[in-house]
CSV table of C-alpha atoms and ligand atoms in Angstrom, one decimal:
chain,number,residue,atom,x,y,z
A,88,THR,CA,-15.0,-10.7,14.7
A,89,ASN,CA,-11.5,-9.4,14.4
A,90,GLY,CA,-8.6,-10.9,12.5
A,91,SER,CA,-5.0,-10.6,11.3
A,92,ALA,CA,-3.4,-11.5,8.0
A,93,PRO,CA,0.4,-11.7,7.3
A,94,ALA,CA,2.0,-9.3,4.9
A,95,VAL,CA,4.9,-11.1,3.2
A,96,PRO,CA,7.5,-9.2,1.0
A,97,SER,CA,7.2,-10.4,-2.6
A,98,ASP,CA,10.9,-10.2,-3.1
A,99,GLN,CA,14.2,-9.5,-1.3
A,100,TYR,CA,13.8,-5.7,-1.7
A,101,ASP,CA,10.2,-5.4,-0.3
A,102,SER,CA,8.9,-4.3,-3.7
A,103,LEU,CA,5.4,-5.1,-2.5
A,104,TYR,CA,3.8,-7.2,0.3
A,105,LEU,CA,1.4,-10.0,-0.3
A,106,SER,CA,-1.4,-11.3,2.0
A,107,PRO,CA,-3.4,-14.6,1.7
A,108,VAL,CA,-7.1,-14.0,1.0
A,109,THR,CA,-9.8,-16.6,0.4
A,110,VAL,CA,-12.0,-15.5,-2.5
A,111,GLY,CA,-14.9,-17.9,-3.2
A,112,SER,CA,-13.2,-21.2,-2.9
A,113,SER,CA,-9.7,-20.0,-4.0
A,114,THR,CA,-6.9,-18.7,-1.8
A,115,LEU,CA,-5.1,-15.9,-3.6
A,116,HIS,CA,-2.2,-13.7,-2.6
A,117,LEU,CA,-3.2,-10.0,-2.8
A,118,ASP,CA,-1.4,-6.7,-2.5
A,119,PHE,CA,-3.3,-4.8,0.2
A,120,ASP,CA,-3.3,-1.2,-1.1
A,121,THR,CA,-4.3,1.8,1.1
A,122,GLY,CA,-4.0,3.9,-2.0
A,123,SER,CA,-6.9,2.4,-4.0
A,124,SER,CA,-10.3,1.0,-3.4
A,125,ASP,CA,-10.9,-2.0,-5.7
A,126,LEU,CA,-10.7,-5.6,-4.7
A,127,TRP,CA,-9.7,-7.2,-8.0
A,128,VAL,CA,-8.3,-10.6,-8.8
A,129,PHE,CA,-6.9,-12.7,-11.6
A,130,SER,CA,-9.7,-14.9,-12.8
A,131,SER,CA,-10.9,-17.8,-14.9
A,132,LEU,CA,-12.3,-15.2,-17.3
A,133,GLN,CA,-8.8,-14.5,-18.6
A,134,ALA,CA,-7.0,-16.4,-21.3
A,135,GLN,CA,-5.0,-19.3,-19.8
A,136,SER,CA,-1.8,-17.7,-21.1
A,137,SER,CA,-2.4,-14.7,-18.9
A,138,LEU,CA,-2.8,-17.0,-15.8
A,139,VAL,CA,0.6,-18.7,-15.9
A,140,GLY,CA,2.2,-18.5,-12.5
A,141,HIS,CA,-0.8,-17.0,-10.8
A,142,ASP,CA,-3.5,-18.3,-8.5
A,143,TYR,CA,-6.9,-17.1,-9.7
A,144,TYR,CA,-10.6,-16.8,-8.9
A,145,MET,CA,-12.8,-19.5,-10.4
A,146,VAL,CA,-15.9,-17.4,-11.2
A,147,ASP,CA,-19.3,-18.7,-10.5
A,148,PRO,CA,-21.7,-17.3,-13.2
A,149,ALA,CA,-24.6,-17.5,-10.8
A,150,LYS,CA,-22.8,-14.9,-8.6
A,151,GLU,CA,-22.2,-12.4,-11.4
A,152,LYS,CA,-23.5,-8.9,-10.9
A,153,GLN,CA,-25.0,-8.7,-14.4
A,154,GLY,CA,-23.9,-5.6,-16.3
A,155,TYR,CA,-21.3,-4.4,-13.8
A,156,THR,CA,-17.8,-3.6,-14.9
A,157,TRP,CA,-14.6,-2.1,-13.5
A,158,LYS,CA,-11.5,-0.6,-14.9
A,159,ILE,CA,-8.5,0.7,-12.9
A,160,SER,CA,-5.1,2.2,-13.6
A,161,TYR,CA,-2.3,2.7,-11.1
A,162,GLY,CA,0.3,5.3,-10.5
A,163,ASP,CA,2.9,3.4,-12.6
A,164,GLY,CA,0.6,3.2,-15.6
A,165,SER,CA,-0.4,-0.4,-15.0
A,166,GLY,CA,-4.0,-1.4,-14.9
A,167,ALA,CA,-6.7,-4.0,-15.2
A,168,SER,CA,-10.4,-4.4,-16.0
A,169,GLY,CA,-13.2,-6.9,-15.9
A,170,LYS,CA,-16.6,-8.0,-14.5
A,171,VAL,CA,-18.0,-8.1,-11.0
A,172,TYR,CA,-19.2,-11.0,-8.7
A,173,ALA,CA,-20.7,-11.1,-5.2
A,174,ASP,CA,-18.8,-13.8,-3.3
A,175,LYS,CA,-17.4,-14.7,0.1
A,176,VAL,CA,-14.0,-13.1,1.0
A,177,VAL,CA,-12.1,-14.1,4.1
A,178,VAL,CA,-9.1,-12.1,5.5
A,179,GLY,CA,-7.5,-13.5,8.6
A,180,GLY,CA,-10.8,-15.0,9.7
A,181,VAL,CA,-12.9,-11.9,9.0
A,182,THR,CA,-15.6,-12.8,6.6
A,183,ALA,CA,-17.5,-10.7,4.1
A,184,THR,CA,-20.3,-13.0,2.7
A,185,ALA,CA,-21.2,-11.0,-0.4
A,186,GLN,CA,-18.2,-8.8,-1.1
A,187,ALA,CA,-17.9,-7.2,-4.6
A,188,VAL,CA,-15.1,-9.3,-6.2
A,189,GLU,CA,-13.8,-7.7,-9.4
A,190,ALA,CA,-12.7,-10.5,-11.7
A,191,ALA,CA,-10.2,-9.5,-14.3
A,192,THR,CA,-10.8,-10.1,-18.0
A,193,ALA,CA,-7.7,-8.1,-18.9
A,194,VAL,CA,-4.6,-7.0,-17.0
A,195,SER,CA,-1.5,-5.0,-18.1
A,196,ALA,CA,1.9,-6.6,-18.7
A,197,GLN,CA,3.2,-5.4,-15.3
A,198,PHE,CA,0.7,-7.6,-13.5
A,199,THR,CA,0.9,-10.6,-15.8
A,200,GLN,CA,4.7,-10.8,-15.4
A,201,ASP,CA,4.5,-10.1,-11.6
A,202,VAL,CA,3.7,-13.8,-11.0
A,203,ASP,CA,3.4,-13.5,-7.2
A,204,THR,CA,0.6,-10.9,-7.2
A,205,ASP,CA,-2.9,-12.4,-7.8
A,206,GLY,CA,-4.6,-9.0,-7.5
A,207,LEU,CA,-5.2,-6.1,-5.2
A,208,LEU,CA,-7.3,-5.4,-2.1
A,209,GLY,CA,-8.0,-1.7,-1.8
A,210,LEU,CA,-8.1,-0.1,1.6
A,211,ALA,CA,-8.7,3.6,0.7
A,212,MET,CA,-12.2,5.2,0.8
A,213,SER,CA,-14.9,3.4,-1.2
A,214,THR,CA,-15.5,6.7,-3.0
A,215,LEU,CA,-12.5,5.8,-5.2
A,216,ASN,CA,-14.0,2.4,-6.3
A,217,THR,CA,-14.2,2.1,-10.1
A,218,VAL,CA,-17.2,-0.3,-10.4
A,219,LYS,CA,-20.0,0.9,-12.7
A,220,PRO,CA,-23.0,1.4,-12.8
A,221,GLN,CA,-22.9,1.3,-9.0
A,222,GLN,CA,-19.7,2.0,-7.0
A,223,GLN,CA,-18.9,-0.9,-4.6
A,224,LYS,CA,-17.6,-1.0,-1.0
A,225,THR,CA,-14.0,-2.0,-0.1
A,226,PHE,CA,-13.6,-5.1,2.0
A,227,PHE,CA,-12.9,-2.9,5.1
A,228,ASP,CA,-16.2,-1.0,4.5
A,229,THR,CA,-18.1,-4.2,4.1
A,230,VAL,CA,-16.9,-5.8,7.4
A,231,LEU,CA,-16.7,-2.5,9.4
A,232,LYS,CA,-19.8,-3.1,11.5
A,233,GLN,CA,-18.6,-6.6,12.6
A,234,LEU,CA,-15.3,-5.3,13.8
A,235,ALA,CA,-14.8,-4.6,17.6
A,236,GLN,CA,-13.2,-1.3,16.6
A,237,PRO,CA,-13.7,0.5,13.2
A,238,LEU,CA,-10.0,0.3,12.3
A,239,PHE,CA,-7.2,-1.7,10.6
A,240,ALA,CA,-3.6,-1.5,11.5
A,241,VAL,CA,-0.6,-1.8,9.2
A,242,ASP,CA,2.6,-3.5,10.4
A,243,LEU,CA,4.9,-3.7,7.3
A,244,LYS,CA,8.4,-4.8,8.1
A,245,TYR,CA,11.9,-4.3,6.6
A,246,HIS,CA,12.9,-7.5,4.7
A,247,ALA,CA,10.5,-9.6,6.9
A,248,ALA,CA,6.9,-10.6,7.2
A,249,GLY,CA,4.5,-8.2,8.9
A,250,SER,CA,0.7,-8.1,9.2
A,251,TYR,CA,-2.6,-6.3,8.7
A,252,ASP,CA,-4.8,-6.3,11.8
A,253,PHE,CA,-8.6,-5.8,11.4
A,254,GLY,CA,-10.7,-4.5,14.3
A,255,PHE,CA,-8.1,-4.4,17.0
A,256,ILE,CA,-4.8,-2.8,18.0
A,257,ASP,CA,-2.1,-5.4,18.8
A,258,LYS,CA,0.0,-4.0,21.7
A,259,SER,CA,2.8,-6.6,21.0
A,260,LYS,CA,3.5,-4.9,17.6
A,261,TYR,CA,4.6,-1.5,18.8
A,262,THR,CA,6.4,0.3,21.6
A,263,GLY,CA,5.8,3.7,23.2
A,264,ALA,CA,2.7,5.9,22.6
A,265,ILE,CA,0.4,5.9,19.6
A,266,ASN,CA,0.3,9.4,18.2
A,267,TYR,CA,-3.1,10.2,16.5
A,268,VAL,CA,-3.8,12.8,13.9
A,269,ASN,CA,-7.0,13.5,11.9
A,270,ALA,CA,-7.0,12.0,8.4
A,271,ASP,CA,-7.9,14.1,5.4
A,272,THR,CA,-10.1,11.6,3.5
A,273,SER,CA,-11.6,14.3,1.2
A,274,LYS,CA,-9.8,13.0,-1.9
A,275,GLY,CA,-10.6,9.3,-1.0
A,276,TRP,CA,-7.2,8.6,0.4
A,277,TRP,CA,-5.7,8.4,4.0
A,278,GLY,CA,-4.2,12.0,3.8
A,279,VAL,CA,-1.8,13.4,6.4
A,280,SER,CA,0.4,16.5,6.6
A,281,ALA,CA,3.8,17.1,8.2
A,282,THR,CA,5.1,20.4,9.5
A,283,ALA,CA,8.8,19.7,9.2
A,284,TYR,CA,11.3,17.2,8.0
A,285,SER,CA,14.7,16.2,9.3
A,286,ILE,CA,17.8,14.8,7.6
A,287,GLY,CA,20.1,13.3,10.2
A,288,ASN,CA,20.0,15.7,13.2
A,289,ALA,CA,19.0,18.8,11.2
A,290,SER,CA,15.3,19.7,11.2
A,291,THR,CA,13.6,22.1,8.7
A,292,SER,CA,10.2,23.6,8.9
A,293,ALA,CA,8.1,22.7,5.8
A,294,THR,CA,4.6,21.7,4.9
A,295,VAL,CA,4.5,18.2,3.5
A,296,SER,CA,1.0,17.0,2.5
A,297,GLY,CA,0.7,13.4,1.4
A,298,ILE,CA,-1.1,10.1,1.5
A,299,LEU,CA,-0.3,6.8,3.2
A,300,ASP,CA,0.0,4.2,0.5
A,301,THR,CA,1.0,0.6,1.3
A,302,GLY,CA,0.8,-0.2,-2.5
A,303,THR,CA,3.6,2.2,-3.3
A,304,THR,CA,7.1,0.8,-2.7
A,305,LEU,CA,9.1,4.0,-2.1
A,306,LEU,CA,8.7,7.4,-0.3
A,307,TYR,CA,8.0,10.3,-2.8
A,308,VAL,CA,8.4,13.9,-1.5
A,309,ASP,CA,9.0,17.4,-2.9
A,310,THR,CA,12.1,17.9,-5.0
A,311,PRO,CA,13.8,20.4,-2.7
A,312,ILE,CA,13.6,17.9,0.2
A,313,VAL,CA,15.0,15.1,-2.0
A,314,LYS,CA,17.9,17.2,-3.1
A,315,ALA,CA,18.7,18.2,0.4
A,316,TYR,CA,18.7,14.6,1.5
A,317,TYR,CA,21.0,13.3,-1.2
A,318,ALA,CA,23.3,16.3,-0.7
A,319,LYS,CA,24.2,14.4,2.5
A,320,VAL,CA,25.0,11.2,0.6
A,321,LYS,CA,28.5,11.1,-0.8
A,322,GLY,CA,28.6,10.0,-4.4
A,323,SER,CA,24.8,10.3,-4.9
A,324,LYS,CA,23.4,11.6,-8.2
A,325,MET,CA,20.2,11.7,-10.2
A,326,ASP,CA,20.4,8.9,-12.8
A,327,ASN,CA,17.8,9.4,-15.5
A,328,THR,CA,18.4,5.9,-16.9
A,329,GLN,CA,17.6,4.3,-13.6
A,330,GLY,CA,14.8,6.8,-13.1
A,331,GLY,CA,15.9,8.4,-9.8
A,332,TYR,CA,18.6,9.1,-7.3
A,333,VAL,CA,21.3,6.5,-6.9
A,334,PHE,CA,24.4,6.3,-4.7
A,335,PRO,CA,27.3,3.9,-4.0
A,336,CYS,CA,26.0,0.9,-2.2
A,337,SER,CA,28.6,1.5,0.6
A,338,ALA,CA,27.3,4.9,1.3
A,339,THR,CA,26.1,5.8,4.8
A,340,LEU,CA,22.5,7.1,4.6
A,341,PRO,CA,21.2,9.6,7.1
A,342,ASP,CA,17.9,9.0,8.9
A,343,PHE,CA,15.0,10.9,7.5
A,344,SER,CA,11.9,12.0,9.5
A,345,LEU,CA,8.6,13.8,8.9
A,346,THR,CA,7.1,15.6,11.9
A,347,ILE,CA,3.4,14.6,12.0
A,348,GLY,CA,1.2,15.7,14.9
A,349,GLY,CA,4.2,17.2,16.5
A,350,VAL,CA,6.0,13.9,16.6
A,351,LYS,CA,9.0,13.0,14.4
A,352,GLN,CA,8.2,9.8,12.4
A,353,ILE,CA,11.7,8.5,11.7
A,354,VAL,CA,12.7,6.5,8.6
A,355,PRO,CA,16.1,4.7,9.4
A,356,GLY,CA,18.8,5.4,6.9
A,357,LYS,CA,19.2,1.7,6.4
A,358,HIS,CA,15.6,1.5,5.0
A,359,ILE,CA,16.5,4.2,2.4
A,360,ASN,CA,19.0,1.9,0.6
A,361,TYR,CA,16.2,0.3,-1.4
A,362,SER,CA,18.0,-2.0,-3.9
A,363,PRO,CA,21.1,-2.5,-6.1
A,364,THR,CA,20.7,-1.2,-9.7
A,365,SER,CA,21.9,-2.9,-12.8
A,366,ALA,CA,24.7,-0.3,-13.1
A,367,GLY,CA,26.5,-1.3,-9.9
A,368,ASN,CA,25.1,1.4,-7.5
A,369,CYS,CA,22.1,1.5,-5.2
A,370,PHE,CA,18.6,3.0,-5.8
A,371,GLY,CA,17.3,5.4,-3.2
A,372,GLY,CA,14.1,4.8,-1.2
A,373,ILE,CA,13.4,8.5,-1.2
A,374,GLN,CA,12.5,10.0,-4.6
A,375,THR,CA,10.9,13.1,-6.0
A,376,ASN,CA,7.1,13.4,-6.3
A,377,ASP,CA,7.5,15.6,-9.4
A,378,GLY,CA,4.3,15.7,-11.4
A,379,ILE,CA,2.2,14.0,-8.6
A,380,GLY,CA,1.3,17.2,-6.7
A,381,PHE,CA,1.5,15.6,-3.3
A,382,SER,CA,3.7,13.3,-1.3
A,383,ILE,CA,3.3,9.5,-1.2
A,384,LEU,CA,4.3,7.9,2.0
A,385,GLY,CA,4.8,4.4,0.7
A,386,ASP,CA,6.4,1.2,2.2
A,387,ILE,CA,9.8,2.8,2.8
A,388,PHE,CA,8.1,5.2,5.2
A,389,LEU,CA,5.7,2.7,6.7
A,390,LYS,CA,8.0,-0.3,7.4
A,391,SER,CA,9.3,1.1,10.7
A,392,LYS,CA,5.9,1.9,12.1
A,393,TYR,CA,2.6,0.4,13.3
A,394,VAL,CA,0.0,2.6,11.6
A,395,ILE,CA,-3.6,2.5,12.7
A,396,HIS,CA,-6.3,3.6,10.2
A,397,GLU,CA,-9.4,4.4,12.1
A,398,MET,CA,-12.7,5.1,10.3
A,399,GLY,CA,-14.6,6.6,13.3
A,400,SER,CA,-16.9,9.6,13.1
A,401,THR,CA,-13.7,11.6,12.5
A,402,PRO,CA,-11.3,9.4,10.5
A,403,ARG,CA,-7.9,9.3,12.3
A,404,ILE,CA,-4.4,7.9,11.7
A,405,GLY,CA,-2.3,6.6,14.6
A,406,PHE,CA,1.4,6.3,14.4
A,407,ALA,CA,3.5,4.1,16.7
A,408,GLN,CA,7.1,2.9,16.6
A,409,GLN,CA,7.6,-0.8,15.8
B,627,DD4,C1,2.4,-4.6,-11.0
B,627,DD4,C2,1.8,-3.6,-10.0
B,627,DD4,C3,1.6,-2.3,-10.4
B,627,DD4,C4,1.1,-1.3,-9.5
B,627,DD4,C5,0.7,-1.7,-8.2
B,627,DD4,C6,0.2,-0.8,-7.3
B,627,DD4,N1,-0.5,-1.1,-6.2
B,627,DD4,O1,-0.8,0.0,-5.5
B,627,DD4,C7,-0.2,1.0,-6.2
B,627,DD4,C8,-0.2,2.4,-5.6
B,627,DD4,C9,-0.2,3.4,-6.7
B,627,DD4,C10,-1.5,4.1,-6.5
B,627,DD4,O2,-2.1,4.0,-7.8
B,627,DD4,C11,-2.3,3.3,-5.5
B,627,DD4,N2,-1.4,2.6,-4.8
B,627,DD4,N3,0.4,0.6,-7.3
B,627,DD4,C12,0.9,-3.1,-7.8
B,627,DD4,C13,1.4,-4.0,-8.7
B,627,DD4,F1,1.6,-5.3,-8.4
């Protein structure tokens, strides 16, 4: 079977995208994250006070994987931990009958206060799964064999609902050719590299290695590229109190592109005005990857494309224009 689930922005700035998932007998709204590999949910194991505003998984003790635990932390320092159950998970009509469901006993404040997010569904390689004593499969790995094609496709949109397709490529969701490159999955992520970047009409050769990450809001690249970009934005500056580059909300933002597989993958300037700040200017969608060691192609990069993640004998990534 194949299937498709909507990806709905959680707020007016596309901070993250939420998709409905049936876990056991509950329907939860999860953040599909191609940058991690745990399917974890808010659960009845938590104190009631932590569950306010969240849908949560009613655990069935008979389905517990006795002695199994998990503990995860994310790029922003948030995290969660808990116990493991084997239960039915349905995404867009695709069913995993005994998927490892990681039920939270504790979650960090960022998650508790993010009342729309009921957990995460990881779509990176299962080698990054945190369950002990035995690593568990992602939902995608669990259902892979039942899919017509071993792939999922990501269609995130700018300030609108998009979708995740499993097992098929939806021709109505893109125009032009799909450009495929091999994925570097050696570190457990969907890794790609670019050979150039462009700011407006000016192109510069550079090697940009990064990961596709639907769970990261912005686009993080090397500092020299970020500086070159905002040098083209009148009134922009690095604002340490806001934690990144900001600019006047009236600024015209140049398009940005990364050349992947010989094809310019363009991010429209409009998408790079991420959100207003509390100080009366606007926060940039492109920021520095300082301290990370590689680039993170998050939602700002993804939301103009239809991106196919194919787990064939040679994992590949296909890019097409929405
Ligand atoms: C409150 C909250 C915090 C973090 C995240 C989060 N989800 O995916 C990621 C990135 C970073 C990398 O770790 C893997 N993908 N971060 C989601 C949240 F709802």
